[in-house]
mmCIF file of C-alpha atoms in Angstrom:
data_model
loop_
_atom_site.group_PDB
_atom_site.id
_atom_site.type_symbol
_atom_site.label_atom_id
_atom_site.label_comp_id
_atom_site.label_asym_id
_atom_site.label_seq_id
_atom_site.Cartn_x
_atom_site.Cartn_y
_atom_site.Cartn_z
ATOM 1 C CA ASP A 1 -135.709 -96.169 32.458
ATOM 2 C CA ALA A 2 -135.677 -93.317 34.926
ATOM 3 C CA LYS A 3 -136.723 -89.898 33.654
ATOM 4 C CA THR A 4 -133.975 -87.289 33.496
ATOM 5 C CA THR A 5 -134.316 -83.518 33.622
ATOM 6 C CA GLN A 6 -131.798 -81.097 32.130
ATOM 7 C CA PRO A 7 -131.786 -77.341 31.564
ATOM 8 C CA PRO A 8 -132.665 -76.587 27.937
ATOM 9 C CA SER A 9 -129.637 -74.434 27.280
ATOM 10 C CA MET A 10 -126.412 -73.152 28.815
ATOM 11 C CA ASP A 11 -123.625 -70.817 27.790
ATOM 12 C CA CYS A 12 -119.983 -71.182 28.712
ATOM 13 C CA ALA A 13 -116.905 -69.157 27.841
ATOM 14 C CA GLU A 14 -114.220 -70.831 25.801
ATOM 15 C CA GLY A 15 -111.439 -72.194 28.008
ATOM 16 C CA ARG A 16 -113.608 -72.373 31.098
ATOM 17 C CA ALA A 17 -115.086 -75.495 32.636
ATOM 18 C CA ALA A 18 -118.598 -76.356 31.471
ATOM 19 C CA ASN A 19 -120.734 -77.944 34.167
ATOM 20 C CA LEU A 20 -123.900 -79.592 32.884
ATOM 21 C CA PRO A 21 -126.402 -80.744 35.508
ATOM 22 C CA CYS A 22 -128.849 -83.613 35.258
ATOM 23 C CA ASN A 23 -131.585 -84.638 37.654
ATOM 24 C CA HIS A 24 -132.576 -88.300 37.845
ATOM 25 C CA SER A 25 -134.362 -88.525 41.168
ATOM 26 C CA THR A 26 -136.193 -91.769 40.336
ATOM 27 C CA ILE A 27 -133.125 -93.690 39.191
ATOM 28 C CA SER A 28 -133.069 -97.295 40.337
ATOM 29 C CA GLY A 29 -130.113 -99.122 41.810
ATOM 30 C CA ASN A 30 -129.122 -100.936 38.634
ATOM 31 C CA GLU A 31 -129.379 -97.960 36.281
ATOM 32 C CA TYR A 32 -126.292 -96.255 34.971
ATOM 33 C CA VAL A 33 -126.037 -92.589 34.073
ATOM 34 C CA TYR A 34 -124.854 -92.091 30.505
ATOM 35 C CA TRP A 35 -123.906 -88.893 28.733
ATOM 36 C CA TYR A 36 -123.946 -88.446 24.984
ATOM 37 C CA ARG A 37 -123.676 -85.355 22.849
ATOM 38 C CA GLN A 38 -124.817 -84.497 19.361
ATOM 39 C CA ILE A 39 -123.102 -81.888 17.291
ATOM 40 C CA HIS A 40 -125.399 -80.351 14.706
ATOM 41 C CA SER A 41 -126.314 -82.749 11.864
ATOM 42 C CA GLN A 42 -124.086 -85.535 13.149
ATOM 43 C CA GLY A 43 -124.729 -88.810 14.948
ATOM 44 C CA PRO A 44 -124.522 -88.725 18.746
ATOM 45 C CA GLN A 45 -121.190 -89.355 20.444
ATOM 46 C CA TYR A 46 -120.711 -91.304 23.648
ATOM 47 C CA ILE A 47 -118.974 -89.268 26.366
ATOM 48 C CA ILE A 48 -118.959 -91.112 29.661
ATOM 49 C CA HIS A 49 -121.063 -93.235 32.001
ATOM 50 C CA GLY A 50 -121.121 -94.167 35.669
ATOM 51 C CA LEU A 51 -123.059 -96.049 38.302
ATOM 52 C CA LYS A 52 -122.076 -94.724 41.738
ATOM 53 C CA ASN A 53 -118.518 -93.513 41.661
ATOM 54 C CA ASN A 54 -117.229 -90.420 39.955
ATOM 55 C CA GLU A 55 -115.655 -91.146 36.595
ATOM 56 C CA THR A 56 -113.121 -89.381 34.408
ATOM 57 C CA ASN A 57 -111.905 -90.016 30.896
ATOM 58 C CA GLU A 58 -110.122 -88.032 28.223
ATOM 59 C CA MET A 59 -113.281 -86.141 27.325
ATOM 60 C CA ALA A 60 -114.972 -85.320 30.603
ATOM 61 C CA SER A 61 -115.634 -86.016 34.253
ATOM 62 C CA LEU A 62 -118.872 -87.309 35.713
ATOM 63 C CA ILE A 63 -119.811 -86.441 39.256
ATOM 64 C CA ILE A 64 -122.709 -88.443 40.734
ATOM 65 C CA THR A 65 -124.202 -87.398 44.059
ATOM 66 C CA GLU A 66 -124.113 -89.886 46.894
ATOM 67 C CA ASP A 67 -127.880 -90.444 46.739
ATOM 68 C CA ARG A 68 -127.569 -90.829 42.936
ATOM 69 C CA LYS A 69 -130.456 -88.472 42.338
ATOM 70 C CA SER A 70 -128.411 -86.075 40.259
ATOM 71 C CA SER A 71 -125.157 -85.814 38.373
ATOM 72 C CA THR A 72 -122.947 -83.243 36.691
ATOM 73 C CA LEU A 73 -120.950 -83.616 33.512
ATOM 74 C CA ILE A 74 -117.823 -81.499 33.523
ATOM 75 C CA LEU A 75 -115.930 -80.486 30.404
ATOM 76 C CA PRO A 76 -112.761 -79.105 32.006
ATOM 77 C CA HIS A 77 -111.617 -76.703 29.279
ATOM 78 C CA ALA A 78 -114.443 -76.061 26.864
ATOM 79 C CA THR A 79 -113.641 -75.271 23.243
ATOM 80 C CA LEU A 80 -115.871 -74.020 20.450
ATOM 81 C CA ARG A 81 -116.070 -77.598 19.156
ATOM 82 C CA ASP A 82 -117.873 -78.593 22.339
ATOM 83 C CA THR A 83 -120.957 -76.665 21.230
ATOM 84 C CA ALA A 84 -123.577 -79.404 20.995
ATOM 85 C CA VAL A 85 -126.731 -80.833 22.562
ATOM 86 C CA TYR A 86 -125.805 -82.925 25.594
ATOM 87 C CA TYR A 87 -128.052 -85.784 26.656
ATOM 88 C CA CYS A 88 -128.156 -87.399 30.079
ATOM 89 C CA ILE A 89 -129.745 -90.862 30.001
ATOM 90 C CA ALA A 90 -130.439 -93.314 32.823
ATOM 91 C CA LEU A 91 -130.360 -96.908 31.648
ATOM 92 C CA GLY A 92 -130.004 -100.357 33.169
ATOM 93 C CA GLY A 93 -127.127 -102.522 32.022
ATOM 94 C CA GLY A 94 -128.088 -104.392 28.893
ATOM 95 C CA ALA A 95 -128.521 -104.127 25.156
ATOM 96 C CA ASP A 96 -131.386 -101.634 25.119
ATOM 97 C CA GLY A 97 -132.051 -98.739 22.813
ATOM 98 C CA LEU A 98 -131.696 -95.261 24.221
ATOM 99 C CA THR A 99 -134.507 -92.885 25.108
ATOM 100 C CA PHE A 100 -133.338 -89.357 24.382
ATOM 101 C CA GLY A 101 -134.889 -86.397 26.182
ATOM 102 C CA LYS A 102 -134.502 -82.843 24.986
ATOM 103 C CA GLY A 103 -131.002 -82.463 26.376
ATOM 104 C CA THR A 104 -129.057 -79.303 27.090
ATOM 105 C CA HIS A 105 -127.898 -77.136 24.221
ATOM 106 C CA LEU A 106 -124.447 -76.020 25.328
ATOM 107 C CA ILE A 107 -123.108 -73.006 23.502
ATOM 108 C CA ILE A 108 -119.433 -72.185 23.952
ATOM 109 C CA GLN A 109 -118.809 -68.482 23.507
ATOM 110 C CA PRO A 110 -115.463 -67.222 22.126
ATOM 111 C CA GLY B 1 -114.747 -97.158 20.399
ATOM 112 C CA ALA B 2 -116.453 -98.872 17.485
ATOM 113 C CA VAL B 3 -116.575 -97.175 14.112
ATOM 114 C CA VAL B 4 -119.958 -97.125 12.403
ATOM 115 C CA SER B 5 -120.597 -95.958 8.868
ATOM 116 C CA GLN B 6 -123.797 -95.225 7.013
ATOM 117 C CA HIS B 7 -124.525 -95.017 3.322
ATOM 118 C CA PRO B 8 -125.726 -92.857 1.744
ATOM 119 C CA SER B 9 -125.133 -89.754 3.838
ATOM 120 C CA ARG B 10 -128.022 -88.017 2.134
ATOM 121 C CA VAL B 11 -130.626 -89.086 -0.369
ATOM 122 C CA ILE B 12 -133.469 -87.397 -2.195
ATOM 123 C CA CYS B 13 -136.219 -89.569 -3.595
ATOM 124 C CA LYS B 14 -139.635 -89.171 -5.104
ATOM 125 C CA SER B 15 -142.800 -89.972 -3.227
ATOM 126 C CA GLY B 16 -143.797 -93.619 -3.649
ATOM 127 C CA THR B 17 -140.308 -94.981 -4.179
ATOM 128 C CA SER B 18 -138.247 -97.076 -1.761
ATOM 129 C CA VAL B 19 -134.912 -96.157 -0.251
ATOM 130 C CA LYS B 20 -132.349 -98.429 1.364
ATOM 131 C CA ILE B 21 -129.960 -97.170 4.028
ATOM 132 C CA GLU B 22 -126.947 -99.230 5.026
ATOM 133 C CA CYS B 23 -125.320 -99.272 8.436
ATOM 134 C CA ARG B 24 -121.932 -100.937 8.814
ATOM 135 C CA SER B 25 -119.927 -101.713 11.902
ATOM 136 C CA LEU B 26 -116.396 -101.402 10.554
ATOM 137 C CA ASP B 27 -114.304 -102.831 13.369
ATOM 138 C CA PHE B 28 -116.776 -104.511 15.657
ATOM 139 C CA GLN B 29 -119.065 -107.515 15.461
ATOM 140 C CA ALA B 30 -122.470 -106.033 16.070
ATOM 141 C CA THR B 31 -124.991 -108.638 17.117
ATOM 142 C CA THR B 32 -127.390 -105.826 17.961
ATOM 143 C CA MET B 33 -127.919 -102.581 16.115
ATOM 144 C CA PHE B 34 -130.461 -99.845 16.663
ATOM 145 C CA TRP B 35 -132.220 -97.534 14.245
ATOM 146 C CA TYR B 36 -133.290 -94.036 15.255
ATOM 147 C CA ARG B 37 -134.840 -91.137 13.419
ATOM 148 C CA GLN B 38 -134.722 -87.467 14.184
ATOM 149 C CA PHE B 39 -137.098 -84.842 12.861
ATOM 150 C CA PRO B 40 -135.917 -81.218 12.672
ATOM 151 C CA LYS B 41 -135.396 -79.604 16.073
ATOM 152 C CA GLN B 42 -136.401 -82.779 17.885
ATOM 153 C CA SER B 43 -134.518 -85.480 19.765
ATOM 154 C CA LEU B 44 -133.661 -88.879 18.409
ATOM 155 C CA MET B 45 -136.417 -91.449 18.626
ATOM 156 C CA LEU B 46 -135.732 -95.163 18.710
ATOM 157 C CA MET B 47 -137.440 -96.928 15.816
ATOM 158 C CA ALA B 48 -136.307 -100.522 16.124
ATOM 159 C CA THR B 49 -133.773 -102.964 17.484
ATOM 160 C CA SER B 50 -132.069 -105.124 14.908
ATOM 161 C CA ASN B 51 -130.598 -108.473 15.921
ATOM 162 C CA GLU B 52 -128.307 -110.428 13.639
ATOM 163 C CA GLY B 53 -130.082 -113.397 12.139
ATOM 164 C CA SER B 54 -133.507 -112.665 13.583
ATOM 165 C CA LYS B 55 -136.452 -110.345 13.122
ATOM 166 C CA ALA B 56 -136.207 -106.774 14.243
ATOM 167 C CA THR B 57 -138.187 -105.491 17.208
ATOM 168 C CA TYR B 58 -140.086 -102.302 16.435
ATOM 169 C CA GLU B 59 -141.090 -99.543 18.837
ATOM 170 C CA GLN B 60 -144.730 -98.723 19.281
ATOM 171 C CA GLY B 61 -146.035 -96.622 16.426
ATOM 172 C CA VAL B 62 -143.358 -97.657 13.929
ATOM 173 C CA GLU B 63 -144.803 -99.590 10.987
ATOM 174 C CA LYS B 64 -142.748 -102.723 10.429
ATOM 175 C CA ASP B 65 -144.073 -103.158 6.883
ATOM 176 C CA LYS B 66 -142.987 -99.673 5.968
ATOM 177 C CA PHE B 67 -139.555 -99.709 7.594
ATOM 178 C CA LEU B 68 -137.978 -103.014 6.645
ATOM 179 C CA ILE B 69 -134.890 -103.960 8.629
ATOM 180 C CA ASN B 70 -132.458 -106.678 7.646
ATOM 181 C CA HIS B 71 -129.455 -107.676 9.772
ATOM 182 C CA ALA B 72 -127.980 -110.540 7.809
ATOM 183 C CA SER B 73 -124.403 -110.276 9.066
ATOM 184 C CA LEU B 74 -122.495 -109.104 12.120
ATOM 185 C CA THR B 75 -121.314 -106.014 10.290
ATOM 186 C CA LEU B 76 -124.305 -104.881 8.255
ATOM 187 C CA SER B 77 -127.855 -103.814 8.985
ATOM 188 C CA THR B 78 -130.103 -102.193 6.391
ATOM 189 C CA LEU B 79 -133.208 -100.057 6.745
ATOM 190 C CA THR B 80 -135.504 -99.825 3.737
ATOM 191 C CA VAL B 81 -138.137 -97.122 3.714
ATOM 192 C CA THR B 82 -140.829 -98.471 1.434
ATOM 193 C CA SER B 83 -143.247 -96.299 -0.504
ATOM 194 C CA ALA B 84 -141.684 -93.196 0.989
ATOM 195 C CA HIS B 85 -143.791 -90.095 1.544
ATOM 196 C CA PRO B 86 -142.779 -86.532 2.411
ATOM 197 C CA GLU B 87 -143.573 -87.151 6.101
ATOM 198 C CA ASP B 88 -140.821 -89.805 6.118
ATOM 199 C CA SER B 89 -138.271 -87.076 5.445
ATOM 200 C CA SER B 90 -135.962 -87.250 8.439
ATOM 201 C CA PHE B 91 -132.458 -87.898 9.712
ATOM 202 C CA TYR B 92 -131.974 -91.653 10.148
ATOM 203 C CA ILE B 93 -129.195 -92.822 12.463
ATOM 204 C CA CYS B 94 -128.005 -96.295 13.396
ATOM 205 C CA SER B 95 -125.938 -97.427 16.348
ATOM 206 C CA THR B 96 -124.214 -100.509 17.640
ATOM 207 C CA THR B 97 -123.833 -101.592 21.214
ATOM 208 C CA GLY B 98 -120.803 -103.071 22.861
ATOM 209 C CA TRP B 99 -122.958 -104.813 25.430
ATOM 210 C CA ALA B 100 -122.111 -108.310 24.226
ATOM 211 C CA SER B 101 -118.432 -107.684 24.890
ATOM 212 C CA GLY B 102 -119.061 -106.173 28.304
ATOM 213 C CA SER B 103 -119.083 -102.564 27.207
ATOM 214 C CA HIS B 104 -122.133 -100.405 27.818
ATOM 215 C CA GLU B 105 -121.885 -97.553 25.421
ATOM 216 C CA GLN B 106 -123.467 -97.194 22.008
ATOM 217 C CA TYR B 107 -121.611 -96.023 18.942
ATOM 218 C CA PHE B 108 -123.539 -94.089 16.360
ATOM 219 C CA GLY B 109 -123.200 -93.720 12.639
ATOM 220 C CA PRO B 110 -123.009 -90.278 11.026
ATOM 221 C CA GLY B 111 -126.644 -90.426 9.929
ATOM 222 C CA THR B 112 -128.520 -90.397 6.628
ATOM 223 C CA ARG B 113 -130.636 -87.425 5.689
ATOM 224 C CA LEU B 114 -133.647 -88.533 3.674
ATOM 225 C CA THR B 115 -135.712 -86.020 1.737
ATOM 226 C CA VAL B 116 -138.843 -87.244 -0.002
ATOM 227 C CA THR B 117 -140.228 -84.910 -2.655
#
């Protein structure tokens, strides 16, 4: 699985869009970009994934650069409940366990 | 998405005893489940992959005789920590994958906090 790099922490004001970057410059053609988050003392929660195209669901949007070397997770209107550690993971399609990096600790400020 | 439960949510046991943690997929037939553990202020680490009806596959450095995994049905996988020691104190989390049905994401249980005294 390709290595991913994320900033260790970010702050965002409540109600604003939170943009979380992820670098995955060695991603291979068959690897997807997945985003999960973990709220303190809970199990991780799936957010979104994509291969090449930008994706949007009820939780977030995922913007993947054309060369696929980086991506950005966008939470359009952050709330205090979005405070969590966000993990970006590159993984080929298949039933494999996940390798979690250190993620980005997103803190939403009131 | 799939709903995954774990029992117990937290457990305290004495050193040398064994503890069983259950992971249930409530609305999804989970042919594959994963077990992770998370030490304080660290990321989740994959321990093993559990396949229904067959032996689990353990990650390097995880003792298979210490962490016994049983996946006897499509809805239940169990992790037994045998002869637990204080260094086994951790947050244990299971997940299921929707891969078999064409979905890619994993769904995680709420976790079990184990404290060994």
